[in-house]
mmCIF file of C-alpha atoms in Angstrom:
data_model
loop_
_atom_site.group_PDB
_atom_site.id
_atom_site.type_symbol
_atom_site.label_atom_id
_atom_site.label_comp_id
_atom_site.label_asym_id
_atom_site.label_seq_id
_atom_site.Cartn_x
_atom_site.Cartn_y
_atom_site.Cartn_z
ATOM 1 C CA ALA A 1 0.000 0.000 0.000
ATOM 2 C CA GLN A 2 1.133 3.520 -0.669
ATOM 3 C CA SER A 3 1.266 6.406 1.766
ATOM 4 C CA VAL A 4 1.892 10.137 1.567
ATOM 5 C CA THR A 5 3.417 12.424 4.174
ATOM 6 C CA GLN A 6 3.269 16.172 3.976
ATOM 7 C CA LEU A 7 5.993 17.341 6.272
ATOM 8 C CA ASP A 8 4.500 20.689 7.276
ATOM 9 C CA SER A 9 0.941 21.162 8.464
ATOM 10 C CA GLN A 10 1.180 24.946 8.222
ATOM 11 C CA VAL A 11 3.489 27.235 6.273
ATOM 12 C CA PRO A 12 3.318 30.996 6.831
ATOM 13 C CA VAL A 13 5.128 33.182 4.308
ATOM 14 C CA PHE A 14 5.264 36.809 3.272
ATOM 15 C CA GLU A 15 3.891 37.977 -0.035
ATOM 16 C CA GLU A 16 6.427 37.835 -2.913
ATOM 17 C CA ALA A 17 8.635 35.409 -0.990
ATOM 18 C CA PRO A 18 9.409 31.929 -2.364
ATOM 19 C CA VAL A 19 7.746 28.880 -0.857
ATOM 20 C CA GLU A 20 8.285 25.135 -0.826
ATOM 21 C CA LEU A 21 5.684 22.646 0.391
ATOM 22 C CA ARG A 22 7.193 19.260 1.078
ATOM 23 C CA CYS A 23 5.750 15.883 0.178
ATOM 24 C CA ASN A 24 7.228 12.418 0.594
ATOM 25 C CA TYR A 25 5.605 9.197 -0.491
ATOM 26 C CA SER A 26 6.055 5.509 0.093
ATOM 27 C CA SER A 27 5.120 2.810 -2.388
ATOM 28 C CA SER A 28 6.367 -0.610 -3.449
ATOM 29 C CA VAL A 29 5.395 0.110 -7.059
ATOM 30 C CA SER A 30 5.722 3.114 -9.292
ATOM 31 C CA VAL A 31 3.216 5.893 -8.800
ATOM 32 C CA TYR A 32 1.588 8.877 -10.383
ATOM 33 C CA LEU A 33 1.903 12.059 -8.306
ATOM 34 C CA PHE A 34 -0.431 15.008 -7.932
ATOM 35 C CA TRP A 35 -0.785 18.308 -6.121
ATOM 36 C CA TYR A 36 -4.253 19.694 -5.458
ATOM 37 C CA VAL A 37 -5.249 23.061 -4.005
ATOM 38 C CA GLN A 38 -8.336 23.795 -1.926
ATOM 39 C CA TYR A 39 -9.296 27.432 -1.482
ATOM 40 C CA PRO A 40 -11.437 28.279 1.544
ATOM 41 C CA ASN A 41 -14.907 26.758 1.305
ATOM 42 C CA GLN A 42 -14.265 25.323 -2.116
ATOM 43 C CA GLY A 43 -13.568 21.936 -3.687
ATOM 44 C CA LEU A 44 -10.235 20.598 -4.901
ATOM 45 C CA GLN A 45 -8.505 21.851 -7.999
ATOM 46 C CA LEU A 46 -5.615 20.098 -9.715
ATOM 47 C CA LEU A 47 -2.420 22.158 -9.644
ATOM 48 C CA LEU A 48 -0.101 19.781 -11.455
ATOM 49 C CA LYS A 49 0.698 16.121 -11.950
ATOM 50 C CA TYR A 50 3.642 13.873 -12.706
ATOM 51 C CA LEU A 51 2.896 10.854 -14.869
ATOM 52 C CA SER A 52 6.193 10.216 -16.653
ATOM 53 C CA GLY A 53 8.977 12.002 -18.519
ATOM 54 C CA SER A 54 10.601 15.171 -17.236
ATOM 55 C CA THR A 55 10.890 15.218 -13.465
ATOM 56 C CA LEU A 56 10.186 18.956 -13.309
ATOM 57 C CA VAL A 57 6.504 19.561 -13.726
ATOM 58 C CA LYS A 58 4.929 22.972 -14.229
ATOM 59 C CA GLY A 59 1.378 23.655 -13.188
ATOM 60 C CA ILE A 60 -1.128 26.441 -12.974
ATOM 61 C CA ASN A 61 -0.678 29.727 -11.111
ATOM 62 C CA GLY A 62 3.123 29.618 -11.380
ATOM 63 C CA PHE A 63 3.594 26.475 -9.296
ATOM 64 C CA GLU A 64 6.041 23.714 -10.145
ATOM 65 C CA ALA A 65 7.112 20.458 -8.564
ATOM 66 C CA GLU A 66 10.058 18.143 -8.924
ATOM 67 C CA PHE A 67 9.813 14.375 -8.765
ATOM 68 C CA ASN A 68 12.815 12.852 -7.009
ATOM 69 C CA LYS A 69 12.636 9.084 -7.218
ATOM 70 C CA SER A 70 15.675 8.378 -5.062
ATOM 71 C CA GLN A 71 14.305 10.504 -2.243
ATOM 72 C CA THR A 72 10.674 9.552 -2.946
ATOM 73 C CA SER A 73 9.708 13.203 -2.845
ATOM 74 C CA PHE A 74 7.497 15.527 -4.855
ATOM 75 C CA HIS A 75 7.957 18.985 -3.367
ATOM 76 C CA LEU A 76 5.874 21.905 -4.592
ATOM 77 C CA ARG A 77 7.492 25.289 -5.186
ATOM 78 C CA LYS A 78 6.618 28.792 -6.216
ATOM 79 C CA PRO A 79 9.256 31.524 -6.594
ATOM 80 C CA SER A 80 6.996 34.408 -5.523
ATOM 81 C CA VAL A 81 3.662 33.924 -3.760
ATOM 82 C CA HIS A 82 0.597 36.151 -3.743
ATOM 83 C CA ILE A 83 -2.051 36.725 -1.121
ATOM 84 C CA SER A 84 -4.421 34.776 -3.353
ATOM 85 C CA ASP A 85 -2.271 31.629 -2.938
ATOM 86 C CA THR A 86 -3.536 31.286 0.634
ATOM 87 C CA ALA A 87 -5.166 27.855 0.644
ATOM 88 C CA GLU A 88 -4.697 24.263 1.723
ATOM 89 C CA TYR A 89 -2.518 22.113 -0.514
ATOM 90 C CA PHE A 90 -2.710 18.356 -0.821
ATOM 91 C CA CYS A 91 -0.173 15.956 -2.241
ATOM 92 C CA ALA A 92 -1.581 12.670 -3.585
ATOM 93 C CA VAL A 93 -0.428 9.483 -5.264
ATOM 94 C CA SER A 94 -2.057 6.786 -7.307
ATOM 95 C CA VAL A 95 -0.601 3.459 -8.238
ATOM 96 C CA ASN A 96 0.929 3.060 -11.673
ATOM 97 C CA ALA A 97 0.100 -0.533 -12.488
ATOM 98 C CA GLY A 98 1.699 -1.204 -15.837
ATOM 99 C CA GLY A 99 0.727 2.155 -17.272
ATOM 100 C CA THR A 100 -2.803 2.174 -15.910
ATOM 101 C CA SER A 101 -4.324 3.356 -12.686
ATOM 102 C CA TYR A 102 -7.231 2.071 -10.668
ATOM 103 C CA GLY A 103 -8.690 5.412 -9.737
ATOM 104 C CA LYS A 104 -7.646 5.412 -6.106
ATOM 105 C CA LEU A 105 -5.892 8.480 -4.792
ATOM 106 C CA THR A 106 -4.061 8.413 -1.479
ATOM 107 C CA PHE A 107 -3.762 11.894 -0.005
ATOM 108 C CA GLY A 108 -1.387 13.505 2.436
ATOM 109 C CA GLN A 109 -2.695 15.321 5.465
ATOM 110 C CA GLY A 110 -2.592 18.727 3.809
ATOM 111 C CA THR A 111 -0.481 21.870 4.242
ATOM 112 C CA ILE A 112 -2.131 25.186 4.984
ATOM 113 C CA LEU A 113 -0.245 27.953 3.201
ATOM 114 C CA THR A 114 -0.914 31.414 4.622
ATOM 115 C CA VAL A 115 0.499 34.360 2.715
ATOM 116 C CA HIS A 116 0.938 37.522 4.777
ATOM 117 C CA PRO A 117 1.135 41.044 3.302
ATOM 118 C CA GLU B 1 -19.665 22.646 -18.985
ATOM 119 C CA ALA B 2 -17.798 19.596 -17.693
ATOM 120 C CA GLN B 3 -18.562 19.146 -14.039
ATOM 121 C CA VAL B 4 -19.224 16.939 -11.059
ATOM 122 C CA THR B 5 -22.295 17.879 -9.055
ATOM 123 C CA GLN B 6 -23.261 16.841 -5.544
ATOM 124 C CA ASN B 7 -26.510 17.236 -3.667
ATOM 125 C CA PRO B 8 -27.203 18.379 -1.082
ATOM 126 C CA ARG B 9 -24.335 20.753 -0.416
ATOM 127 C CA TYR B 10 -25.171 21.047 3.272
ATOM 128 C CA LEU B 11 -27.057 18.609 5.472
ATOM 129 C CA ILE B 12 -27.834 18.415 9.163
ATOM 130 C CA THR B 13 -29.436 15.193 10.313
ATOM 131 C CA VAL B 14 -29.869 13.034 13.395
ATOM 132 C CA THR B 15 -28.318 9.726 14.334
ATOM 133 C CA GLY B 16 -29.893 6.757 12.603
ATOM 134 C CA LYS B 17 -31.858 8.583 9.927
ATOM 135 C CA LYS B 18 -30.924 7.148 6.544
ATOM 136 C CA LEU B 19 -29.618 9.616 3.997
ATOM 137 C CA THR B 20 -28.281 9.650 0.458
ATOM 138 C CA VAL B 21 -25.827 12.094 -1.076
ATOM 139 C CA THR B 22 -26.044 12.139 -4.836
ATOM 140 C CA CYS B 23 -23.147 12.580 -7.246
ATOM 141 C CA SER B 24 -23.394 13.051 -10.979
ATOM 142 C CA GLN B 25 -20.814 13.713 -13.687
ATOM 143 C CA ASN B 26 -21.345 14.726 -17.315
ATOM 144 C CA MET B 27 -17.937 13.734 -18.701
ATOM 145 C CA ASN B 28 -18.652 10.066 -19.425
ATOM 146 C CA HIS B 29 -15.946 9.111 -16.941
ATOM 147 C CA GLU B 30 -15.487 5.466 -16.036
ATOM 148 C CA TYR B 31 -14.089 6.027 -12.559
ATOM 149 C CA MET B 32 -15.950 7.606 -9.694
ATOM 150 C CA SER B 33 -14.946 7.882 -6.056
ATOM 151 C CA TRP B 34 -16.130 9.179 -2.727
ATOM 152 C CA TYR B 35 -13.782 10.793 -0.200
ATOM 153 C CA ARG B 36 -14.253 12.288 3.205
ATOM 154 C CA GLN B 37 -12.144 15.154 4.456
ATOM 155 C CA ASP B 38 -11.382 15.609 8.133
ATOM 156 C CA PRO B 39 -9.015 18.148 9.717
ATOM 157 C CA GLY B 40 -5.467 16.839 9.997
ATOM 158 C CA LEU B 41 -6.296 13.658 8.084
ATOM 159 C CA GLY B 42 -6.519 14.963 4.545
ATOM 160 C CA LEU B 43 -8.899 13.136 2.236
ATOM 161 C CA ARG B 44 -9.566 9.454 2.651
ATOM 162 C CA GLN B 45 -11.254 7.303 0.066
ATOM 163 C CA ILE B 46 -14.529 5.681 1.106
ATOM 164 C CA TYR B 47 -15.530 3.742 -2.008
ATOM 165 C CA TYR B 48 -14.692 3.807 -5.658
ATOM 166 C CA SER B 49 -16.178 2.460 -8.851
ATOM 167 C CA MET B 50 -14.302 1.415 -11.944
ATOM 168 C CA ASN B 51 -17.427 1.203 -14.084
ATOM 169 C CA VAL B 52 -21.141 0.439 -13.987
ATOM 170 C CA GLU B 53 -21.923 -2.286 -11.442
ATOM 171 C CA VAL B 54 -18.255 -2.436 -10.376
ATOM 172 C CA THR B 55 -17.528 -0.971 -6.955
ATOM 173 C CA ASP B 56 -14.903 -1.582 -4.299
ATOM 174 C CA LYS B 57 -13.988 -0.430 -0.820
ATOM 175 C CA GLY B 58 -11.546 2.338 -0.199
ATOM 176 C CA ASP B 59 -9.726 3.021 3.048
ATOM 177 C CA VAL B 60 -12.707 3.921 5.262
ATOM 178 C CA PRO B 61 -15.828 2.111 3.971
ATOM 179 C CA GLU B 62 -17.466 1.273 7.316
ATOM 180 C CA GLY B 63 -20.937 2.741 7.655
ATOM 181 C CA TYR B 64 -21.299 3.598 3.972
ATOM 182 C CA LYS B 65 -22.809 2.005 0.897
ATOM 183 C CA VAL B 66 -22.644 2.922 -2.769
ATOM 184 C CA SER B 67 -24.186 1.819 -6.026
ATOM 185 C CA ARG B 68 -23.330 2.401 -9.678
ATOM 186 C CA LYS B 69 -26.339 1.579 -11.814
ATOM 187 C CA GLU B 70 -25.612 4.255 -14.383
ATOM 188 C CA LYS B 71 -22.292 5.571 -15.587
ATOM 189 C CA ARG B 72 -23.008 9.173 -14.640
ATOM 190 C CA ASN B 73 -24.315 8.631 -11.093
ATOM 191 C CA PHE B 74 -22.606 7.362 -7.950
ATOM 192 C CA PRO B 75 -24.725 7.940 -4.818
ATOM 193 C CA LEU B 76 -23.320 7.589 -1.308
ATOM 194 C CA ILE B 77 -25.704 6.042 1.190
ATOM 195 C CA LEU B 78 -25.512 6.259 4.967
ATOM 196 C CA GLU B 79 -27.979 3.661 6.239
ATOM 197 C CA SER B 80 -27.690 4.670 9.887
ATOM 198 C CA PRO B 81 -25.578 7.807 10.259
ATOM 199 C CA SER B 82 -23.575 8.359 13.418
ATOM 200 C CA PRO B 83 -21.844 11.491 14.752
ATOM 201 C CA ASN B 84 -18.413 10.185 13.673
ATOM 202 C CA GLN B 85 -19.611 10.500 10.080
ATOM 203 C CA THR B 86 -19.821 14.262 10.461
ATOM 204 C CA SER B 87 -17.433 15.380 7.760
ATOM 205 C CA LEU B 88 -16.942 17.081 4.413
ATOM 206 C CA TYR B 89 -17.588 14.670 1.551
ATOM 207 C CA PHE B 90 -16.248 14.905 -1.966
ATOM 208 C CA CYS B 91 -17.227 12.974 -5.039
ATOM 209 C CA ALA B 92 -14.704 12.675 -7.856
ATOM 210 C CA SER B 93 -14.623 11.227 -11.330
ATOM 211 C CA SER B 94 -11.813 10.472 -13.708
ATOM 212 C CA PHE B 95 -11.136 9.453 -17.256
ATOM 213 C CA ARG B 96 -8.897 6.529 -17.857
ATOM 214 C CA SER B 97 -7.055 6.800 -21.140
ATOM 215 C CA GLY B 98 -5.207 3.980 -22.849
ATOM 216 C CA THR B 99 -1.998 5.136 -21.223
ATOM 217 C CA GLY B 100 -3.575 5.508 -17.791
ATOM 218 C CA ARG B 101 -3.167 9.242 -17.750
ATOM 219 C CA GLU B 102 -5.973 10.273 -15.516
ATOM 220 C CA THR B 103 -6.970 13.389 -13.684
ATOM 221 C CA GLN B 104 -9.624 13.315 -11.029
ATOM 222 C CA TYR B 105 -12.280 16.026 -11.121
ATOM 223 C CA PHE B 106 -13.851 16.860 -7.798
ATOM 224 C CA GLY B 107 -17.343 17.976 -6.925
ATOM 225 C CA PRO B 108 -17.940 21.031 -4.719
ATOM 226 C CA GLY B 109 -18.351 18.994 -1.541
ATOM 227 C CA THR B 110 -21.177 18.110 0.845
ATOM 228 C CA ARG B 111 -20.884 19.219 4.441
ATOM 229 C CA LEU B 112 -22.663 16.758 6.732
ATOM 230 C CA LEU B 113 -23.434 17.198 10.413
ATOM 231 C CA VAL B 114 -24.882 14.228 12.303
ATOM 232 C CA LEU B 115 -26.346 15.141 15.683
#
C-alpha cells in the first residue's frame, strides 16, 4: 500500500517570498503524483501532476514540482507567492500498475499555506 | 460545462436517519470515487467504482454504501448515520485513457453534520 506524508501542516510566508511545500511518499510500485489546491470553502482543484517524462513539472498559477525518485519526494514550489495563494494544498499518489491506474488516490494530510502582506 | 455535481451541499441530520448524497458527472468518466475530508487527516477514500456495477472499498468504507447503476451517477448512502460520520464529503470522477493518464475532477463537496 502507498502512503503520503506532507511534512508541514502549516506554512506561513510573506507575499512575494518563495515557498516550498514538502511531500514524501512511500510505495512498493511506481506511482503517479499530484498536487491539489483547496481554497477556503471550495472543492479541490488540480495544480499539477507527474505521470512520466521530465521530473520537473509545471502547473497552474506559477507552481512547479520536482519528482525525485531516489528521495521519494514531490515537493511543490513557487518563486513568488501572492495573497491569493492562501489555501490548503494536498499531495496525492495513485498506483501506476503497468501504465494504468485504478482510480484510487491516497492523499497527504494537507499543508495550509498562509500568505501575509 | 464539464462538471461533477453533488446534492445536497449542506445537510444536518440526526443519528440513525438514513440519507443519500447524490453525485453526478457529465464527462462520461469510467471512474468515480467518494472521499471524506477531516481536519489533519486529509482526504480518505470511502468507495470507488471502476465502471457500472463495479464498486470496491476504499480506506474507510465502514458505515457507507454505494451503487453504480448508471455511468453518470454514484450515490453515497448512509444507512444509519452516526456522529463520527460528520465530515466534508467529496465525489470525484476520472477518465482513464489507454496510457492511464488520468486526472480526477472533484465535486464542490457536501458538508454533513450528524447530531
